[in-house]
CSV table of C-alpha atoms in Angstrom, one decimal:
chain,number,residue,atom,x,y,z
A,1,UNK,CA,127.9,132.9,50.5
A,2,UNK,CA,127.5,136.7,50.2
A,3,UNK,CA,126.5,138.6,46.5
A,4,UNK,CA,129.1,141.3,45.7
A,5,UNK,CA,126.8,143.1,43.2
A,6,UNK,CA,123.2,142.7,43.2
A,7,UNK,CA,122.2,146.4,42.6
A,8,UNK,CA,120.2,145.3,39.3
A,9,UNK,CA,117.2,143.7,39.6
A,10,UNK,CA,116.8,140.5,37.9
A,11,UNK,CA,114.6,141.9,35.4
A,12,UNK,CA,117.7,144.5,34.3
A,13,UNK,CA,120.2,141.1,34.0
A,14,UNK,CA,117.9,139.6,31.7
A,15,UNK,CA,117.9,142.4,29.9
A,16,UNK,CA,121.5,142.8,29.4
A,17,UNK,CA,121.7,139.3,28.4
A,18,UNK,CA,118.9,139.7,25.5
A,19,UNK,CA,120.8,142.6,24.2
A,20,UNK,CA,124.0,140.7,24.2
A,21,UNK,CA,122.4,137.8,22.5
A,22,UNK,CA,122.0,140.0,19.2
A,23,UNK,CA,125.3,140.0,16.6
A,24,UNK,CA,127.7,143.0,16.7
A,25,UNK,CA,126.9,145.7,14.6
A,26,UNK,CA,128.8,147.9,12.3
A,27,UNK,CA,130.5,151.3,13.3
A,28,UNK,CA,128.2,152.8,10.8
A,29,UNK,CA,124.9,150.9,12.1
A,30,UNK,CA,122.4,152.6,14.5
A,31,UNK,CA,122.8,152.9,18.4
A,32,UNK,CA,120.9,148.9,18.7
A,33,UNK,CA,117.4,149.4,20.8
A,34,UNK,CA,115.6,147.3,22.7
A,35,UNK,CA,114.7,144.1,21.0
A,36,UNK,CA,111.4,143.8,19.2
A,37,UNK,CA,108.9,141.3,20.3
A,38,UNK,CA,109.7,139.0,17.7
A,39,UNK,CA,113.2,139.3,18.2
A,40,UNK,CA,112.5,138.5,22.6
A,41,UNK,CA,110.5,135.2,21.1
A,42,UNK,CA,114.0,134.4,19.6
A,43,UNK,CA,115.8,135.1,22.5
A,44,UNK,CA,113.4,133.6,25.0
A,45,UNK,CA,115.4,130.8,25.7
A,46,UNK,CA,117.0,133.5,28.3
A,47,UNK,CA,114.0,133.3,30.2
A,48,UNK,CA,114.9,130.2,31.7
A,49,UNK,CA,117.8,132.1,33.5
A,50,UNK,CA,115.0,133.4,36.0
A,51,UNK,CA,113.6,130.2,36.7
A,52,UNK,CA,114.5,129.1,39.5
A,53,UNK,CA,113.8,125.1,39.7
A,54,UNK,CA,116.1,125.8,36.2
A,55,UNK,CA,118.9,127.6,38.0
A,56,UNK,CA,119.0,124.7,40.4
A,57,UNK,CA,119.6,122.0,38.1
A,58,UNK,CA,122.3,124.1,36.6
A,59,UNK,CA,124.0,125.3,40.1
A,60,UNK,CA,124.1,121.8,41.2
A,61,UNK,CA,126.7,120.9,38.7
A,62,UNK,CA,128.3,124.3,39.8
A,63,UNK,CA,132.4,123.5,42.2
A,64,UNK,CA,132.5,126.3,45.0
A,65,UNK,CA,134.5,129.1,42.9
A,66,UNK,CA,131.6,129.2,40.6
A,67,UNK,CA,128.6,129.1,43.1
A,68,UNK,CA,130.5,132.4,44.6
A,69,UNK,CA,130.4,133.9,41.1
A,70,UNK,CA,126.8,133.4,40.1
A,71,UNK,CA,125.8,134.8,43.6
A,72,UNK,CA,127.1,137.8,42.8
A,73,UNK,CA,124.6,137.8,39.5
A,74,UNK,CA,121.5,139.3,40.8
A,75,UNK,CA,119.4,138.7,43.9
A,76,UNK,CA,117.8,135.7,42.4
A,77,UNK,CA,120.9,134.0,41.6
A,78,UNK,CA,122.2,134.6,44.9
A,79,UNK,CA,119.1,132.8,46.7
A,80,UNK,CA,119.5,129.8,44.8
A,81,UNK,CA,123.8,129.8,45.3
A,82,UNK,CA,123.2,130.5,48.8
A,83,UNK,CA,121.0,127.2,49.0
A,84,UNK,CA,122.2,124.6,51.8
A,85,UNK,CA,121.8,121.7,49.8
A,86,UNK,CA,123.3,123.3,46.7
A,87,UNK,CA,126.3,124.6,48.8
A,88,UNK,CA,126.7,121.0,50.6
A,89,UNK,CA,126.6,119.2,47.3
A,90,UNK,CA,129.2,121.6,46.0
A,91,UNK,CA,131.5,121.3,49.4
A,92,UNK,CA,131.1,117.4,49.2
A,93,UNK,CA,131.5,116.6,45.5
A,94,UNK,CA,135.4,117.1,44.3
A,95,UNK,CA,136.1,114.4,47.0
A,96,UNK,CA,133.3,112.1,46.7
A,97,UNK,CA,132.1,112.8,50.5
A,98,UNK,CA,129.1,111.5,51.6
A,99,UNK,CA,128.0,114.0,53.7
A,100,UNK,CA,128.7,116.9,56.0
A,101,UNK,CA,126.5,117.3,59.1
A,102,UNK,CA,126.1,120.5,61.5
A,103,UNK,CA,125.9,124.0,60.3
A,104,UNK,CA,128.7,126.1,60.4
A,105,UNK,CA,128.9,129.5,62.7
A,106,UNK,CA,130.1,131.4,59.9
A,107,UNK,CA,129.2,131.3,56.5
A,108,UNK,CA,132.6,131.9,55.4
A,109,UNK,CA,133.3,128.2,56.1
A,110,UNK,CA,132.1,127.5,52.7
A,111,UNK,CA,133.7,129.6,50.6
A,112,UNK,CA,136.6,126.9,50.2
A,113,UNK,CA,136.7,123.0,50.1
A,114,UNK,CA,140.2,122.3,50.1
A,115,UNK,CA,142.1,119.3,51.4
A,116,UNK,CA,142.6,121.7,54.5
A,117,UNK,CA,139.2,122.5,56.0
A,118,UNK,CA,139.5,118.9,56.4
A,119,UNK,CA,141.0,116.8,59.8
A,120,UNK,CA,140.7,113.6,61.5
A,121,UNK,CA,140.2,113.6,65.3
A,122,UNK,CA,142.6,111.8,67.6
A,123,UNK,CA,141.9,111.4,70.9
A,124,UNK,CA,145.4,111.2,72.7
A,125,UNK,CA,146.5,108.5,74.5
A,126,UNK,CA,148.8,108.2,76.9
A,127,UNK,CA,151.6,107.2,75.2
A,128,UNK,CA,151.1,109.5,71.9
A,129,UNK,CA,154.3,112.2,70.9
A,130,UNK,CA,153.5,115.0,68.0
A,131,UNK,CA,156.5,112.6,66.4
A,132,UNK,CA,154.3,109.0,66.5
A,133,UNK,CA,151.2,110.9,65.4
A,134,UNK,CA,153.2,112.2,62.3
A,135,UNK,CA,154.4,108.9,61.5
A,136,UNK,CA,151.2,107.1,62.2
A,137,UNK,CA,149.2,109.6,59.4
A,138,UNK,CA,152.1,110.3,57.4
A,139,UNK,CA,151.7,114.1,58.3
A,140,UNK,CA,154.5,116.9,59.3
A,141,UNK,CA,154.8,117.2,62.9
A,142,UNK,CA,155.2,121.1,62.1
A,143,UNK,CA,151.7,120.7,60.2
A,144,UNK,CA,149.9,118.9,63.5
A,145,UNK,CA,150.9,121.9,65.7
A,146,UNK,CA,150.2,124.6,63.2
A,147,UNK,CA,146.5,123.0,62.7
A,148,UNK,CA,145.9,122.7,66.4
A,149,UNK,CA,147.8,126.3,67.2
A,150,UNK,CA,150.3,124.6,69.4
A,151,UNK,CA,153.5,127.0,70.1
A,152,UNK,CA,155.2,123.4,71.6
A,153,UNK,CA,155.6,120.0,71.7
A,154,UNK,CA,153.7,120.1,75.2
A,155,UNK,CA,150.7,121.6,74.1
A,156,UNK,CA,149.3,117.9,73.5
A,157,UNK,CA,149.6,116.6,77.5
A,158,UNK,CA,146.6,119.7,77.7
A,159,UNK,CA,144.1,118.2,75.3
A,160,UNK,CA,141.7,115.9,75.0
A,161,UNK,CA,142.4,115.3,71.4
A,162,UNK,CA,143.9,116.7,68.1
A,163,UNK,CA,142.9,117.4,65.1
A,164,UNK,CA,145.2,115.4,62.0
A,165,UNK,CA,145.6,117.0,58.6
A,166,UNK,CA,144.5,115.1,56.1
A,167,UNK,CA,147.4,114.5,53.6
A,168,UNK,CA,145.9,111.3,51.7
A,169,UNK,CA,142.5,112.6,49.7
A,170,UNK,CA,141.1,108.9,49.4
A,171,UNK,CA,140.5,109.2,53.4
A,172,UNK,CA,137.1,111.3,52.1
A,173,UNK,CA,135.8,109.1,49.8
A,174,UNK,CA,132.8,107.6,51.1
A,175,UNK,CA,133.1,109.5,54.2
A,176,UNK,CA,130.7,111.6,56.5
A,177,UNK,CA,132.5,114.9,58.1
A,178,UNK,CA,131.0,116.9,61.1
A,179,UNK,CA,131.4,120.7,61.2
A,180,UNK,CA,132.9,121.6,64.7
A,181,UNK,CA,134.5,124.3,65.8
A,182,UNK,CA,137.3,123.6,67.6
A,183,UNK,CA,138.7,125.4,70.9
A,184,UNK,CA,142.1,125.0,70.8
A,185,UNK,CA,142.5,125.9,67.1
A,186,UNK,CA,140.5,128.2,67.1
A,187,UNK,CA,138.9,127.4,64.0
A,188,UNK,CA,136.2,125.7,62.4
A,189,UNK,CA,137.0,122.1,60.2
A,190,UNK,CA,134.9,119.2,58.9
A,191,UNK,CA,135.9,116.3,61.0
A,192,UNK,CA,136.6,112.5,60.1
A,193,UNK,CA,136.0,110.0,63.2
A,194,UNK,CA,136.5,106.4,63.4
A,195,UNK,CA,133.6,104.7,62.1
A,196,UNK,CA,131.8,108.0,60.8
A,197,UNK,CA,130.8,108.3,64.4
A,198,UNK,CA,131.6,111.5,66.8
A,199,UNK,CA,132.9,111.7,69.8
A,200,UNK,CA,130.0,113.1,71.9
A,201,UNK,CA,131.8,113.5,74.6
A,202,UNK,CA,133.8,115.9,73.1
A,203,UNK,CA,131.5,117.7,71.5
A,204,UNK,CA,129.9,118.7,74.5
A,205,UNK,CA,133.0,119.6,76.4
A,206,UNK,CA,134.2,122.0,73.2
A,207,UNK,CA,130.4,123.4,73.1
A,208,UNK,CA,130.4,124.1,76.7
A,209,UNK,CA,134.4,125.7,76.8
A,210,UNK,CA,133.1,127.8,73.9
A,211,UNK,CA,130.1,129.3,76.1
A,212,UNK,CA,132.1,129.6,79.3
A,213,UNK,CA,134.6,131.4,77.3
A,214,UNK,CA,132.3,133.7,75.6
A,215,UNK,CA,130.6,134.3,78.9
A,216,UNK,CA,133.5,135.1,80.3
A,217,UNK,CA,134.6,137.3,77.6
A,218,UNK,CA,131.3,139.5,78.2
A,219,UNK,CA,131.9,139.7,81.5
A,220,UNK,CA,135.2,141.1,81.4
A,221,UNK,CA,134.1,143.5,78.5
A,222,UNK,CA,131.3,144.6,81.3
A,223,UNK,CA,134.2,145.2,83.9
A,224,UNK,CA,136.3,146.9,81.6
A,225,UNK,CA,133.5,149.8,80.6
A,226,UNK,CA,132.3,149.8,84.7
A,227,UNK,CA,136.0,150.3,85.8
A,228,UNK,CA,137.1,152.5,82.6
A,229,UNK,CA,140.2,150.1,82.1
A,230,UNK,CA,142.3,148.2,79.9
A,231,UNK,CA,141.4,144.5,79.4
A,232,UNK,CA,144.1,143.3,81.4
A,233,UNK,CA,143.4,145.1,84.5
A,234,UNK,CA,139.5,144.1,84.3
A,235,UNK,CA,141.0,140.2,84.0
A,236,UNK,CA,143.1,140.6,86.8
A,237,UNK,CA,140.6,141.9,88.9
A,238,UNK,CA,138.2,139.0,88.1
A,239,UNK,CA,140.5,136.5,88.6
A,240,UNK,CA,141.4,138.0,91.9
A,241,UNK,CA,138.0,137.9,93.2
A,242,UNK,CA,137.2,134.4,91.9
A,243,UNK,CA,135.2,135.3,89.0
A,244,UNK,CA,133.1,137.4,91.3
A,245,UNK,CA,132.4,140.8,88.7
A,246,UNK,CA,130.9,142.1,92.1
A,247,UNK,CA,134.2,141.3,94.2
A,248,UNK,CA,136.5,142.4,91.4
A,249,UNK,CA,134.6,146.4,91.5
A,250,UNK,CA,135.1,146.2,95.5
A,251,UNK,CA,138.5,145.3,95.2
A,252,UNK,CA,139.2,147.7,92.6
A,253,UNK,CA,137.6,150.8,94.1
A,254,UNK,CA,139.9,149.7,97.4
A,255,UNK,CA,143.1,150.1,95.4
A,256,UNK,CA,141.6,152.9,93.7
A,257,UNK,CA,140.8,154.7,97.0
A,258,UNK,CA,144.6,153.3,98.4
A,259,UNK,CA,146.1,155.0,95.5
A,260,UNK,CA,144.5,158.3,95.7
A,261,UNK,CA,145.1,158.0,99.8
A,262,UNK,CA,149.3,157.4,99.2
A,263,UNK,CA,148.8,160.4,96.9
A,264,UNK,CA,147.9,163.0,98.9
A,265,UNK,CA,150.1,161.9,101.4
């Protein structure tokens, strides 16, 4: 959870906050100066604003909205907002959760709890349609696909499972979620499964799809520079020569030596 403004040090915000403390002054009174001593003894109860065991017990009482506002205090505040368990007890309270396991890639995951960071995980059967899915969770068929970033009905005979908004709140109560990013959605969401209890299996599979995919994404990037090319030809040429970044230059300086060849002639 990022701070928007901590140019001030925390010694400047307390300072502000003295000064504000004091009443309003007439249009005729003095510019007002820095307290006196006697009148920072009245006002010391401010103090406590820089404590930071204090400013725990206060933003653990804080909803998500809030925690985002008092980071953006000073850099004190912000270390204390930016707390894991302070953010998790904020994420898991407005629906009684009972707790939310694996860290999140981004940070950004946290900025929101709302009943849409939320899904259950299906693993598809045989016999499953988008249509019996929607009637089984009481969903919208056009709310499955749009979670899982399906552009058909088909998209589920390629999957392993899907992930099921979560259109009844009472399903978290009690529950433990598990942060996953997912492949097909392309998104991270805190996941319900049967039991509390993940699918291993399928973690694994989406953990090790994620790396092939960013490997392969490198790799292209790599061809792309090498071959000075657009990022479809440096995919083309790499799925030409198998995957082979080695096979895909040969091949590529073949056609490029063709070309020039059938130029001159």
């Amino acid at each position: 959870m990022g701070c928007c403004c901590c140019d001030e040090d925390d010694g400047d915000i307390l300072r502000h906050l003295i000064i504000s403390d004091r009443p309003s002054s007439s249009s005729s009174s003095p510019t007002p100066t820095l307290p006196s001593s006697s009148s920072t003894v009245m006002n010391s109860h401010f103090a406590a604003l820089s404590s930071t065991d204090i400013l725990r017990l206060i933003f653990l009482h804080l909803p998500i909205p809030d925690l985002a506002r008092a980071s953006c205090v000073c850099r004190l505040w912000n270390s204390v907002a930016s707390d894991r368990e302070i953010i998790t007890n904020a994420f898991l309270a407005p629906w009684k959760l009972k707790h939310v396991l694996r860290d999140p890639l981004s940070r950004s995951f946290w900025r929101d709890n709302n009943i849409r960071k939320f899904a259950i995980s299906h693993r598809i059967a045989s016999a499953d349609t988008l249509a019996s899915l929607a009637v089984k969770y009481s969903v919208q068929v056009m709310d499955i696909k749009r979670l899982n970033n399906m552009m058909s009905d088909h998209g589920i005979y390629s999957r392993e499972r899907l992930l099921i908004p979560i259109s009844n709140p009472d399903i978290l109560v009690n529950r433990t979620c598990f942060i996953e990013l997912d492949v097909h959605a392309k998104r991270e969401v805190a996941v319900l499964y049967p039991n509390d209890v993940p699918d291993r299996r399928n973690w694994y599979l989406s953990s090790t799809r994620v790396s092939s995919e960013e490997s392969k994404k490198r790799l292209v990037d790599s061809l792309k520079r090498s071959m000075q090319v657009d990022n479809e030809t440096a995919q083309y040429y790499l799925s030409v020569s198998n995957g082979d970044p080695r096979a895909a230059l040969t091949e590529f300086s073949q056609d490029l030596r063709w070309e020039r060849q059938v130029g001159r002639s």
